[in-house]
Amino acid sequence: MAESMALDRPAATGAPMLAVQGLEAWYGESHILHGVGLEIRQGEVVTLLGRNGAGKTTTLRAIMGLTGRRAGSVRFEGRELIAARPDQIARQGIAYCPEERGIFASLDVTENLMLPPVIAPGGLSLDEIYTLFPNLKERARSQGTKLSGGEQQMLAIARILRTGARLLLLDEPSEGLAPVIVQQIGAMIREIKQRGFTVLLVEQNFRFAQTVADRHYVMEHGQVVDMVENGELAASMDRLHEYLGV
Amino acid sequence: MEDLLFELQLAMPQVILGVINGAFYALLSLGLAVIFGMLNVINFAHGAQFMMGAFVAWMLLAFLGIGYWPALILAPLIVGLVGVLMERLMISRLYKLDHLYGLLLTFGCALVIEGLFRNNFGSSGQRYTPPREFQALNLEIGDFFLPGYRVWVLIAATAVCLATWLVIEKTKIGSYLRAATERPQLVQAFGINVPLMMTLTYGAGVALAAFAGVLAAPIYSVHPAMGANFIITVFAVVVIGGMGSIAGSIVTGFLLGFLQGVTEVVYPPFSQTVVFVIMAIVLLTRPAGLFGRA
């Protein structure tokens, strides 16, 4: 069902940038993903919605090759990546920002920012990053984990904007942040979309998702069960409420 | 006043000797800390790899006529390469398991390596004479005499410790290493080949042990158990400094060597035990070690 739905979409502009088909993933003995299918076209912002434990985070990690075992197909810009290591996947142009943000305590802010190697031209320059995130410049010498939650989130996203990665996987960037910071994060996602980045966003908060995304996939029990265009969101509220239990 | 000066003069050689031992503790525990931080493996083969460094230097001289200076570079490279093979063929298979398995494996490797050397070279020591030019460094202050080679050991060990610390704390490569110590998966997801980094880190840690071995060759006789004698104290140093702390292992190494030297003056029978008493106190009061993060 999941795959056919993704394929039913009227093809907007040529082949999708990322095509995930029948993706299965395991953590140890537990089988978490049961045939996830989704597609993202160049320049889109797409969210994964779903309840806790639906497999949203695991989907991002499985695309990145970070689950222990995975099967199915992950094609990025036409190349099959299912057998590749995480570092090889990253070098194709995919960057990952984990839910816990992954700021390194033993590195200062600048070291955290400069850590991911540049893998292709087209990333933001340091000046552009400091324009987008002035706080990071002010606190350049602070220990990474001494930043506030919002600043850490900014740092976690800023450092993958530098690398030239074209597809960003963001896991719940709004989680646990004050409303005013969530608004800033939203503005930033719209800004990076403007600059041509493609984003796959995991969100629990679909009110936030609605302000940034073009389309929404809904996940349940390790599968994609529905897809809603952002424009149809209002008309689909009942369905979504049922999926998300909100 | 004069009595005190006299006492100090008597004490000096022991204290200096302690500090030189401390230099070896620092070099060895530094390698252990680097390996533990990155690989989460307690490298029990470290003493055997130290001994291999000394033996390779001796063999280079005895069989190939290659002298001390080239050996100081070559022996760590050769032994480091052996380390790389050990990591690729054996240790890397254990990362998914508990620390304990890595410790058991490397302990087994240490026994095998020592056995092989004992079998081939016997357990009596081989002499390794340092080049004559070190006599220029001989230090004489009044009655106090310090052979030039020991002065060199202090300089070389301090320099290598400092250089290693600088590389880890102040360079890009070092930031990869520190980051991968915290979150290896995420660092790999940034496009860095972490498995390769782990292999090279193990090789570098082993090379540090071998470098210490070459430095030690002219001081202690070169024999299969020379590492085993050292390594027990070195593990105590690592525990006191804090597992995985780079600066901590260096400072603690020198400090405990110094303390052993002082104890040798004040109450000699206690000098071999003092490190372990401190270890017990540190474990009871600060289990993460003096410089470790809890």
Coordinates of C-alpha atoms in Angstrom, one line a residue:
Chain A
M1 CA 0.0 0.0 0.0
A2 CA 2.7 2.4 1.0
E3 CA 4.7 2.0 -2.1
S4 CA 1.8 2.2 -4.5
M5 CA 0.6 5.4 -2.8
A6 CA 4.0 7.1 -3.3
L7 CA 4.0 6.1 -7.0
D8 CA 0.4 7.3 -7.6
R9 CA 1.5 10.9 -7.1
P10 CA 1.6 12.9 -10.3
A11 CA 5.3 13.1 -11.0
A12 CA 6.1 16.8 -10.5
T13 CA 9.6 17.2 -11.9
G14 CA 11.3 14.1 -13.2
A15 CA 12.7 11.4 -10.9
P16 CA 12.6 11.8 -7.2
M17 CA 15.7 12.9 -5.4
L18 CA 15.2 10.2 -2.7
A19 CA 13.2 7.1 -3.3
V20 CA 12.7 4.7 -0.5
Q21 CA 11.0 1.4 -1.2
G22 CA 10.2 -1.6 1.0
L23 CA 12.6 -0.4 3.6
E24 CA 12.9 -2.8 6.5
A25 CA 15.1 -2.2 9.6
W26 CA 16.0 -4.0 12.8
Y27 CA 17.5 -3.1 16.1
G28 CA 19.1 -6.3 17.3
E29 CA 16.3 -8.8 17.2
S30 CA 13.4 -6.3 17.0
H31 CA 12.0 -5.7 13.6
I32 CA 11.1 -2.0 13.5
L33 CA 10.4 -1.0 9.9
H34 CA 8.1 -3.1 7.8
G35 CA 8.4 -1.9 4.3
V36 CA 8.6 1.9 4.4
G37 CA 8.0 3.6 1.1
L38 CA 8.3 7.3 0.4
E39 CA 9.7 9.7 -2.2
I40 CA 11.1 13.2 -2.0
R41 CA 11.6 15.5 -4.9
Q42 CA 14.4 18.0 -5.2
G43 CA 13.6 21.2 -3.2
E44 CA 10.7 19.8 -1.2
V45 CA 10.2 19.9 2.5
V46 CA 8.4 16.7 3.5
T47 CA 7.5 15.6 7.1
L48 CA 7.0 12.2 8.7
L49 CA 4.2 12.4 11.1
G50 CA 3.1 9.7 13.5
R51 CA 2.7 8.7 17.1
N52 CA 5.6 7.8 19.4
G53 CA 7.1 4.5 18.3
A54 CA 5.6 4.6 14.8
G55 CA 9.2 4.3 13.3
K56 CA 9.8 7.9 12.2
T57 CA 13.2 8.2 13.8
T58 CA 14.2 4.7 12.7
T59 CA 13.2 5.6 9.2
L60 CA 15.7 8.5 9.2
R61 CA 18.4 6.4 10.8
A62 CA 17.8 3.6 8.3
I63 CA 18.1 6.0 5.4
M64 CA 21.4 7.0 6.9
G65 CA 22.5 3.4 7.4
L66 CA 22.6 3.7 11.2
T67 CA 20.4 0.8 12.1
G68 CA 22.1 -2.5 12.7
R69 CA 20.4 -4.3 9.8
R70 CA 18.3 -2.9 6.9
A71 CA 16.9 -4.2 3.7
G72 CA 14.8 -2.9 0.8
S73 CA 15.9 0.0 -1.4
V74 CA 17.1 3.5 -0.7
R75 CA 17.9 5.3 -3.9
F76 CA 19.4 8.8 -3.8
E77 CA 19.8 10.7 -7.1
G78 CA 19.5 7.4 -8.9
R79 CA 22.2 5.5 -6.8
E80 CA 21.2 2.5 -4.7
L81 CA 22.6 3.0 -1.2
I82 CA 21.1 0.1 0.7
A83 CA 24.5 -1.7 1.0
A84 CA 26.5 1.5 1.8
R85 CA 28.1 2.5 5.1
P86 CA 26.9 5.7 6.9
D87 CA 30.0 7.6 5.9
Q88 CA 29.6 6.6 2.2
I89 CA 25.9 7.6 2.3
A90 CA 26.9 11.0 3.8
R91 CA 29.4 11.5 1.0
Q92 CA 26.6 11.1 -1.5
G93 CA 25.0 14.3 -0.2
I94 CA 22.7 13.3 2.7
A95 CA 23.1 14.9 6.1
Y96 CA 21.5 13.8 9.4
C97 CA 20.6 15.9 12.5
P98 CA 19.6 13.6 15.3
E99 CA 16.8 14.2 17.8
E100 CA 19.2 14.5 20.7
R101 CA 21.1 17.0 18.5
G102 CA 24.5 15.3 19.0
I103 CA 26.5 18.3 20.2
F104 CA 29.9 17.2 21.4
A105 CA 30.8 18.1 24.9
S106 CA 34.6 17.8 24.3
L107 CA 34.4 20.3 21.4
D108 CA 33.8 24.0 21.5
V109 CA 31.1 25.7 19.4
T110 CA 33.4 26.4 16.4
E111 CA 34.9 22.9 16.5
N112 CA 31.3 21.5 16.6
L113 CA 30.4 23.7 13.6
M114 CA 33.5 22.8 11.6
L115 CA 33.4 19.1 12.4
P116 CA 31.4 17.6 9.5
P117 CA 33.7 17.6 6.5
V118 CA 32.6 19.4 3.3
I119 CA 31.5 16.7 0.9
A120 CA 30.5 18.9 -2.1
P121 CA 30.4 22.5 -3.2
G122 CA 27.2 24.5 -2.6
G123 CA 27.1 24.5 1.2
L124 CA 26.7 27.7 3.2
S125 CA 29.9 29.7 3.9
L126 CA 30.8 30.5 7.5
D127 CA 29.8 34.1 7.0
E128 CA 26.3 33.0 5.8
I129 CA 26.0 30.7 8.7
Y130 CA 26.9 33.4 11.2
T131 CA 24.4 35.8 9.5
L132 CA 21.7 33.1 9.9
F133 CA 22.8 32.2 13.5
P134 CA 24.5 35.2 15.1
N135 CA 24.6 33.5 18.5
L136 CA 27.0 30.9 17.3
K137 CA 29.6 33.6 16.5
E138 CA 29.2 35.2 19.9
R139 CA 29.7 31.9 21.7
A140 CA 32.3 30.5 19.4
R141 CA 34.7 29.5 22.2
S142 CA 32.0 28.0 24.6
Q143 CA 31.9 24.3 25.2
G144 CA 29.2 22.9 22.8
T145 CA 27.0 21.6 25.5
K146 CA 27.0 24.8 27.5
L147 CA 24.7 26.4 24.9
S148 CA 20.9 26.6 25.5
G149 CA 18.7 24.0 24.0
G150 CA 17.6 26.3 21.2
E151 CA 21.2 27.3 20.4
Q152 CA 22.3 23.7 20.4
Q153 CA 19.6 22.9 17.9
M154 CA 20.7 25.9 15.7
L155 CA 24.3 24.6 16.0
A156 CA 23.2 21.1 15.1
I157 CA 21.5 22.3 11.9
A158 CA 24.1 24.9 11.1
R159 CA 26.9 22.4 11.0
I160 CA 25.2 20.3 8.3
L161 CA 24.4 23.3 6.1
R162 CA 28.1 23.9 5.6
T163 CA 28.9 20.5 4.1
G164 CA 27.3 20.8 0.7
A165 CA 24.8 18.0 1.5
R166 CA 21.6 18.5 -0.6
L167 CA 19.2 16.4 1.4
L168 CA 18.8 17.1 5.2
L169 CA 17.2 14.6 7.5
L170 CA 16.0 16.6 10.6
D171 CA 14.7 14.7 13.6
E172 CA 12.2 16.8 15.6
P173 CA 14.1 20.1 15.6
S174 CA 11.2 21.7 17.5
E175 CA 11.2 19.2 20.4
G176 CA 11.4 20.6 23.9
L177 CA 12.0 24.2 22.8
A178 CA 10.1 27.4 23.8
P179 CA 7.4 28.6 21.3
V180 CA 9.5 31.6 20.3
I181 CA 12.5 29.4 19.4
V182 CA 10.2 27.0 17.6
Q183 CA 9.1 29.9 15.4
Q184 CA 12.8 30.7 14.7
I185 CA 13.5 27.1 13.7
G186 CA 10.4 27.3 11.4
A187 CA 11.7 30.5 9.8
M188 CA 15.1 28.9 9.4
I189 CA 13.6 25.8 7.7
R190 CA 11.7 28.0 5.2
E191 CA 15.0 30.0 4.6
I192 CA 17.0 26.8 3.8
K193 CA 14.2 25.6 1.5
Q194 CA 14.4 28.9 -0.3
R195 CA 18.1 28.2 -0.8
G196 CA 17.3 25.0 -2.5
F197 CA 17.9 22.4 0.2
T198 CA 15.6 19.4 0.3
V199 CA 14.4 18.4 3.8
L200 CA 12.9 15.3 5.3
L201 CA 11.6 16.3 8.7
V202 CA 10.3 14.1 11.6
E203 CA 7.7 15.9 13.6
Q204 CA 5.2 15.1 16.4
N205 CA 3.8 18.6 16.2
F206 CA 1.8 18.9 13.0
R207 CA 0.9 22.5 13.7
F208 CA 4.5 23.2 13.4
A209 CA 4.9 20.9 10.4
Q210 CA 2.1 22.6 8.6
T211 CA 4.0 25.9 8.7
V212 CA 7.1 24.6 6.9
A213 CA 6.2 21.5 4.8
D214 CA 4.9 20.8 1.3
R215 CA 3.7 17.3 2.0
H216 CA 3.3 15.0 5.0
Y217 CA 3.7 11.2 5.2
V218 CA 1.9 9.5 8.1
M219 CA 3.6 6.5 9.8
E220 CA 2.0 3.7 11.8
H221 CA 3.6 0.5 13.1
G222 CA 6.7 0.8 11.0
Q223 CA 5.0 1.7 7.7
V224 CA 3.9 4.7 5.8
V225 CA 0.1 4.6 5.8
D226 CA -0.9 7.9 4.3
M227 CA 0.2 11.0 2.5
V228 CA -1.3 14.4 2.7
E229 CA -0.5 17.5 0.6
N230 CA 0.0 20.5 2.9
G231 CA -2.8 22.3 1.0
E232 CA -5.2 19.4 1.8
L233 CA -4.3 19.4 5.4
A234 CA -7.3 21.3 6.7
A235 CA -9.7 19.0 4.8
S236 CA -7.9 16.0 6.2
M237 CA -7.9 17.0 9.8
D238 CA -10.3 14.2 10.9
R239 CA -8.1 11.6 9.3
L240 CA -5.0 13.0 10.9
H241 CA -6.5 13.3 14.3
E242 CA -7.3 9.6 14.1
Y243 CA -3.7 8.7 13.1
L244 CA -2.0 10.9 15.6
G245 CA -4.5 10.6 18.5
V246 CA -4.5 14.3 19.1
Chain B
M1 CA 70.1 24.4 56.9
E2 CA 73.2 22.7 55.7
D3 CA 71.7 19.3 56.9
L4 CA 68.6 19.9 54.8
L5 CA 70.7 20.7 51.8
F6 CA 72.7 17.5 52.3
E7 CA 69.5 15.5 52.7
L8 CA 68.1 17.0 49.5
Q9 CA 71.3 16.0 47.7
L10 CA 70.9 12.5 48.8
A11 CA 67.3 12.4 47.9
M12 CA 67.7 13.9 44.4
P13 CA 68.8 10.8 42.5
Q14 CA 65.9 8.8 43.8
V15 CA 63.4 11.5 43.0
I16 CA 64.9 12.0 39.5
L17 CA 64.8 8.2 38.9
G18 CA 61.1 8.3 40.0
V19 CA 60.4 11.1 37.5
I20 CA 62.1 9.1 34.7
N21 CA 59.9 6.1 35.6
G22 CA 57.0 8.6 35.5
A23 CA 57.9 9.6 32.0
F24 CA 57.4 5.9 31.0
Y25 CA 54.2 5.7 32.9
A26 CA 53.0 8.9 31.2
L27 CA 53.9 7.6 27.7
L28 CA 52.3 4.2 28.3
S29 CA 49.1 5.4 30.0
L30 CA 48.7 8.0 27.3
G31 CA 48.6 5.3 24.7
L32 CA 46.1 3.3 26.8
A33 CA 43.9 6.4 27.3
V34 CA 43.8 7.1 23.5
I35 CA 42.9 3.5 22.7
F36 CA 40.3 3.3 25.5
G37 CA 38.7 6.6 24.5
M38 CA 38.3 5.7 20.9
L39 CA 37.9 1.9 20.9
N40 CA 36.5 1.3 24.4
V41 CA 39.0 -1.5 24.6
I42 CA 41.3 -1.9 27.7
N43 CA 44.4 -2.8 25.8
F44 CA 46.1 -5.4 28.0
A45 CA 48.6 -6.1 25.3
H46 CA 50.2 -2.7 25.9
G47 CA 53.0 -4.0 28.0
A48 CA 53.8 -6.7 25.4
Q49 CA 53.8 -4.0 22.7
F50 CA 56.2 -1.8 24.8
M51 CA 58.5 -4.9 25.0
M52 CA 58.2 -5.5 21.3
G53 CA 59.3 -1.9 20.7
A54 CA 62.5 -2.6 22.7
F55 CA 63.1 -5.9 21.0
V56 CA 62.6 -4.5 17.5
A57 CA 65.2 -1.8 18.3
W58 CA 67.5 -4.5 19.6
M59 CA 67.0 -6.8 16.6
L60 CA 67.5 -3.9 14.1
L61 CA 70.9 -3.3 15.7
A62 CA 71.9 -6.9 16.3
F63 CA 70.8 -8.3 12.9
L64 CA 70.8 -5.4 10.5
G65 CA 73.2 -3.0 12.2
I66 CA 70.5 -0.2 12.2
G67 CA 71.3 2.1 15.1
Y68 CA 69.3 3.9 17.8
W69 CA 68.1 7.0 15.9
P70 CA 66.5 5.2 12.9
A71 CA 65.2 2.6 15.4
L72 CA 63.4 5.3 17.3
I73 CA 61.3 5.9 14.2
L74 CA 61.3 2.4 12.7
A75 CA 60.4 0.3 15.7
P76 CA 57.2 2.3 16.5
L77 CA 56.2 2.1 12.9
I78 CA 56.8 -1.7 12.7
V79 CA 55.1 -2.4 16.0
G80 CA 52.3 0.0 15.1
L81 CA 51.7 -1.9 11.9
V82 CA 51.5 -5.1 14.0
G83 CA 48.9 -3.3 16.1
V84 CA 46.9 -2.3 12.9
L85 CA 46.8 -6.0 11.9
M86 CA 45.7 -7.1 15.4
E87 CA 42.9 -4.5 15.3
R88 CA 41.7 -5.5 11.9
L89 CA 41.9 -9.2 12.3
M90 CA 40.8 -9.6 15.9
I91 CA 39.9 -6.6 18.1
S92 CA 37.5 -5.1 15.6
R93 CA 35.3 -8.2 15.9
L94 CA 34.6 -7.5 19.5
Y95 CA 33.4 -3.9 19.5
K96 CA 29.7 -5.0 19.8
L97 CA 30.5 -7.0 22.9
D98 CA 31.2 -6.0 26.5
H99 CA 34.6 -4.3 27.4
L100 CA 35.5 -7.4 29.2
Y101 CA 36.0 -9.4 26.0
G102 CA 38.4 -6.9 24.5
L103 CA 40.4 -7.0 27.8
L104 CA 40.5 -10.9 27.7
L105 CA 41.5 -11.0 24.0
T106 CA 44.3 -8.5 24.4
F107 CA 45.4 -10.2 27.7
G108 CA 45.6 -13.4 25.7
C109 CA 47.6 -11.7 22.9
A110 CA 50.0 -10.4 25.5
L111 CA 50.6 -13.9 26.9
V112 CA 51.2 -15.3 23.4
I113 CA 53.5 -12.4 22.3
E114 CA 55.6 -12.7 25.5
G115 CA 55.7 -16.5 25.1
L116 CA 56.9 -16.2 21.5
F117 CA 59.7 -13.9 22.6
R118 CA 60.7 -16.0 25.6
N119 CA 60.8 -19.0 23.3
N120 CA 63.1 -17.3 20.8
F121 CA 65.3 -15.1 23.0
G122 CA 65.1 -16.7 26.4
S123 CA 64.1 -14.8 29.5
S124 CA 67.5 -13.3 30.3
G125 CA 67.9 -9.8 29.1
Q126 CA 69.7 -8.5 26.0
R127 CA 71.9 -5.4 26.4
Y128 CA 71.3 -2.4 24.3
T129 CA 73.9 0.3 24.5
P130 CA 72.8 3.8 23.7
P131 CA 74.9 5.9 21.3
R132 CA 77.9 7.7 22.8
E133 CA 76.7 11.1 22.0
F134 CA 74.4 11.1 24.9
Q135 CA 77.4 11.5 27.2
A136 CA 77.3 15.2 26.2
L137 CA 74.1 15.5 28.1
N138 CA 75.5 14.1 31.3
L139 CA 74.4 16.2 34.2
E140 CA 76.7 16.8 37.2
I141 CA 75.7 19.0 40.0
G142 CA 78.1 18.5 43.0
D143 CA 77.9 14.9 43.9
F144 CA 74.8 14.4 41.9
F145 CA 75.3 12.7 38.6
L146 CA 72.6 12.0 36.0
P147 CA 73.6 10.0 32.8
G148 CA 72.9 11.9 29.6
Y149 CA 70.7 9.2 28.3
R150 CA 68.2 9.7 31.1
V151 CA 68.1 13.4 30.5
W152 CA 67.3 12.6 26.9
V153 CA 64.5 10.1 28.0
L154 CA 62.9 12.9 30.0
I155 CA 63.1 15.4 27.2
A156 CA 61.9 12.9 24.5
A157 CA 59.0 11.5 26.6
T158 CA 57.8 15.0 27.6
A159 CA 58.0 16.2 24.0
V160 CA 56.1 13.2 22.7
C161 CA 53.4 13.5 25.4
L162 CA 53.0 17.2 24.7
A163 CA 52.8 16.6 20.9
T164 CA 50.2 13.9 21.3
W165 CA 48.2 16.2 23.6
L166 CA 48.4 19.0 21.1
V167 CA 47.3 16.8 18.2
I168 CA 44.3 15.6 20.1
E169 CA 43.2 18.9 21.6
K170 CA 44.2 21.4 19.0
T171 CA 43.9 19.9 15.5
K172 CA 41.1 19.0 13.1
I173 CA 42.1 15.3 13.3
G174 CA 42.0 15.6 17.1
S175 CA 38.5 17.0 17.0
Y176 CA 37.4 14.0 14.9
L177 CA 39.0 11.8 17.5
R178 CA 37.3 13.5 20.4
A179 CA 34.0 13.6 18.7
A180 CA 34.2 9.9 17.7
T181 CA 35.0 9.1 21.3
E182 CA 31.7 10.6 22.3
R183 CA 29.4 9.5 19.4
P184 CA 31.1 7.3 16.8
Q185 CA 27.9 6.7 14.9
L186 CA 27.1 10.3 14.4
V187 CA 30.6 11.1 13.3
Q188 CA 30.4 8.4 10.8
A189 CA 27.1 9.8 9.6
F190 CA 28.9 13.0 8.8
G191 CA 31.0 11.2 6.3
I192 CA 34.0 10.2 8.3
N193 CA 35.3 6.7 8.0
V194 CA 35.2 5.8 11.7
P195 CA 36.2 2.2 11.4
L196 CA 39.4 3.2 9.6
M197 CA 40.0 5.9 12.3
M198 CA 39.7 3.3 15.0
T199 CA 42.2 1.1 13.3
L200 CA 44.7 4.0 12.9
T201 CA 44.1 5.1 16.5
Y202 CA 44.9 1.6 17.8
G203 CA 48.0 1.6 15.6
A204 CA 49.1 5.0 17.0
G205 CA 48.5 4.0 20.6
V206 CA 50.6 0.8 20.0
A207 CA 53.3 2.9 18.3
L208 CA 53.4 5.1 21.5
A209 CA 54.0 2.0 23.6
A210 CA 56.7 0.9 21.2
F211 CA 58.4 4.3 21.3
A212 CA 58.5 4.0 25.0
G213 CA 60.0 0.6 24.6
V214 CA 62.8 1.9 22.4
L215 CA 63.5 4.7 25.0
A216 CA 63.6 2.0 27.7
A217 CA 65.8 -0.4 25.9
P218 CA 69.2 1.2 26.9
I219 CA 68.0 1.7 30.6
Y220 CA 66.4 -1.7 31.4
S221 CA 67.7 -4.8 29.8
V222 CA 65.6 -5.9 26.8
H223 CA 63.7 -9.0 28.0
P224 CA 60.2 -10.5 27.4
A225 CA 58.8 -9.6 30.8
M226 CA 59.9 -6.0 30.7
G227 CA 56.5 -4.8 29.7
A228 CA 54.6 -7.0 32.2
N229 CA 56.6 -5.4 35.0
F230 CA 55.6 -1.9 34.0
I231 CA 52.1 -2.5 32.9
I232 CA 50.5 -3.3 36.3
T233 CA 51.7 0.1 37.6
V234 CA 50.6 1.8 34.4
F235 CA 47.1 0.4 34.8
A236 CA 47.0 1.9 38.3
V237 CA 48.1 5.2 36.8
V238 CA 45.3 5.0 34.3
V239 CA 42.7 4.3 37.0
I240 CA 44.0 7.2 39.1
G241 CA 44.1 9.6 36.2
G242 CA 40.7 8.6 34.9
M243 CA 40.0 6.2 32.1
G244 CA 40.3 7.9 28.7
S245 CA 41.5 11.3 29.9
I246 CA 44.4 12.4 27.8
A247 CA 45.9 15.2 29.9
G248 CA 45.0 13.3 33.0
S249 CA 47.1 10.3 32.0
I250 CA 50.1 12.4 31.3
V251 CA 50.0 14.5 34.4
T252 CA 49.2 11.4 36.6
G253 CA 52.0 9.4 35.0
F254 CA 54.7 12.0 35.9
L255 CA 53.2 12.8 39.3
L256 CA 53.1 9.2 40.4
G257 CA 56.6 8.5 39.2
F258 CA 57.7 11.5 41.3
L259 CA 55.8 10.3 44.3
Q260 CA 57.3 6.8 44.0
G261 CA 60.8 8.5 44.0
V262 CA 59.9 10.5 47.1
T263 CA 58.6 7.4 48.8
E264 CA 61.8 5.7 47.9
V265 CA 63.7 8.3 50.0
V266 CA 61.2 8.6 52.9
Y267 CA 60.2 5.0 53.4
P268 CA 61.7 2.6 50.7
P269 CA 59.7 -0.5 51.5
F270 CA 56.5 1.4 50.7
S271 CA 57.7 2.7 47.2
Q272 CA 56.3 -0.2 45.2
T273 CA 52.9 -0.1 47.0
V274 CA 52.2 3.6 47.2
V275 CA 50.7 3.8 43.7
F276 CA 48.2 1.0 44.6
V277 CA 47.3 2.6 47.9
I278 CA 46.5 5.8 46.0
M279 CA 44.6 3.9 43.4
A280 CA 42.4 2.4 46.2
I281 CA 41.8 5.8 47.7
V282 CA 40.9 7.3 44.4
L283 CA 38.6 4.5 43.5
L284 CA 36.8 4.9 46.8
T285 CA 36.4 8.7 46.7
R286 CA 36.4 9.6 43.0
P287 CA 35.6 6.4 41.0
A288 CA 35.9 8.3 37.6
G289 CA 39.5 9.2 38.5
L290 CA 41.2 12.5 39.2
F291 CA 40.7 13.9 35.7
G292 CA 37.9 11.6 34.4
R293 CA 34.4 12.7 33.6
A294 CA 31.9 10.8 35.6

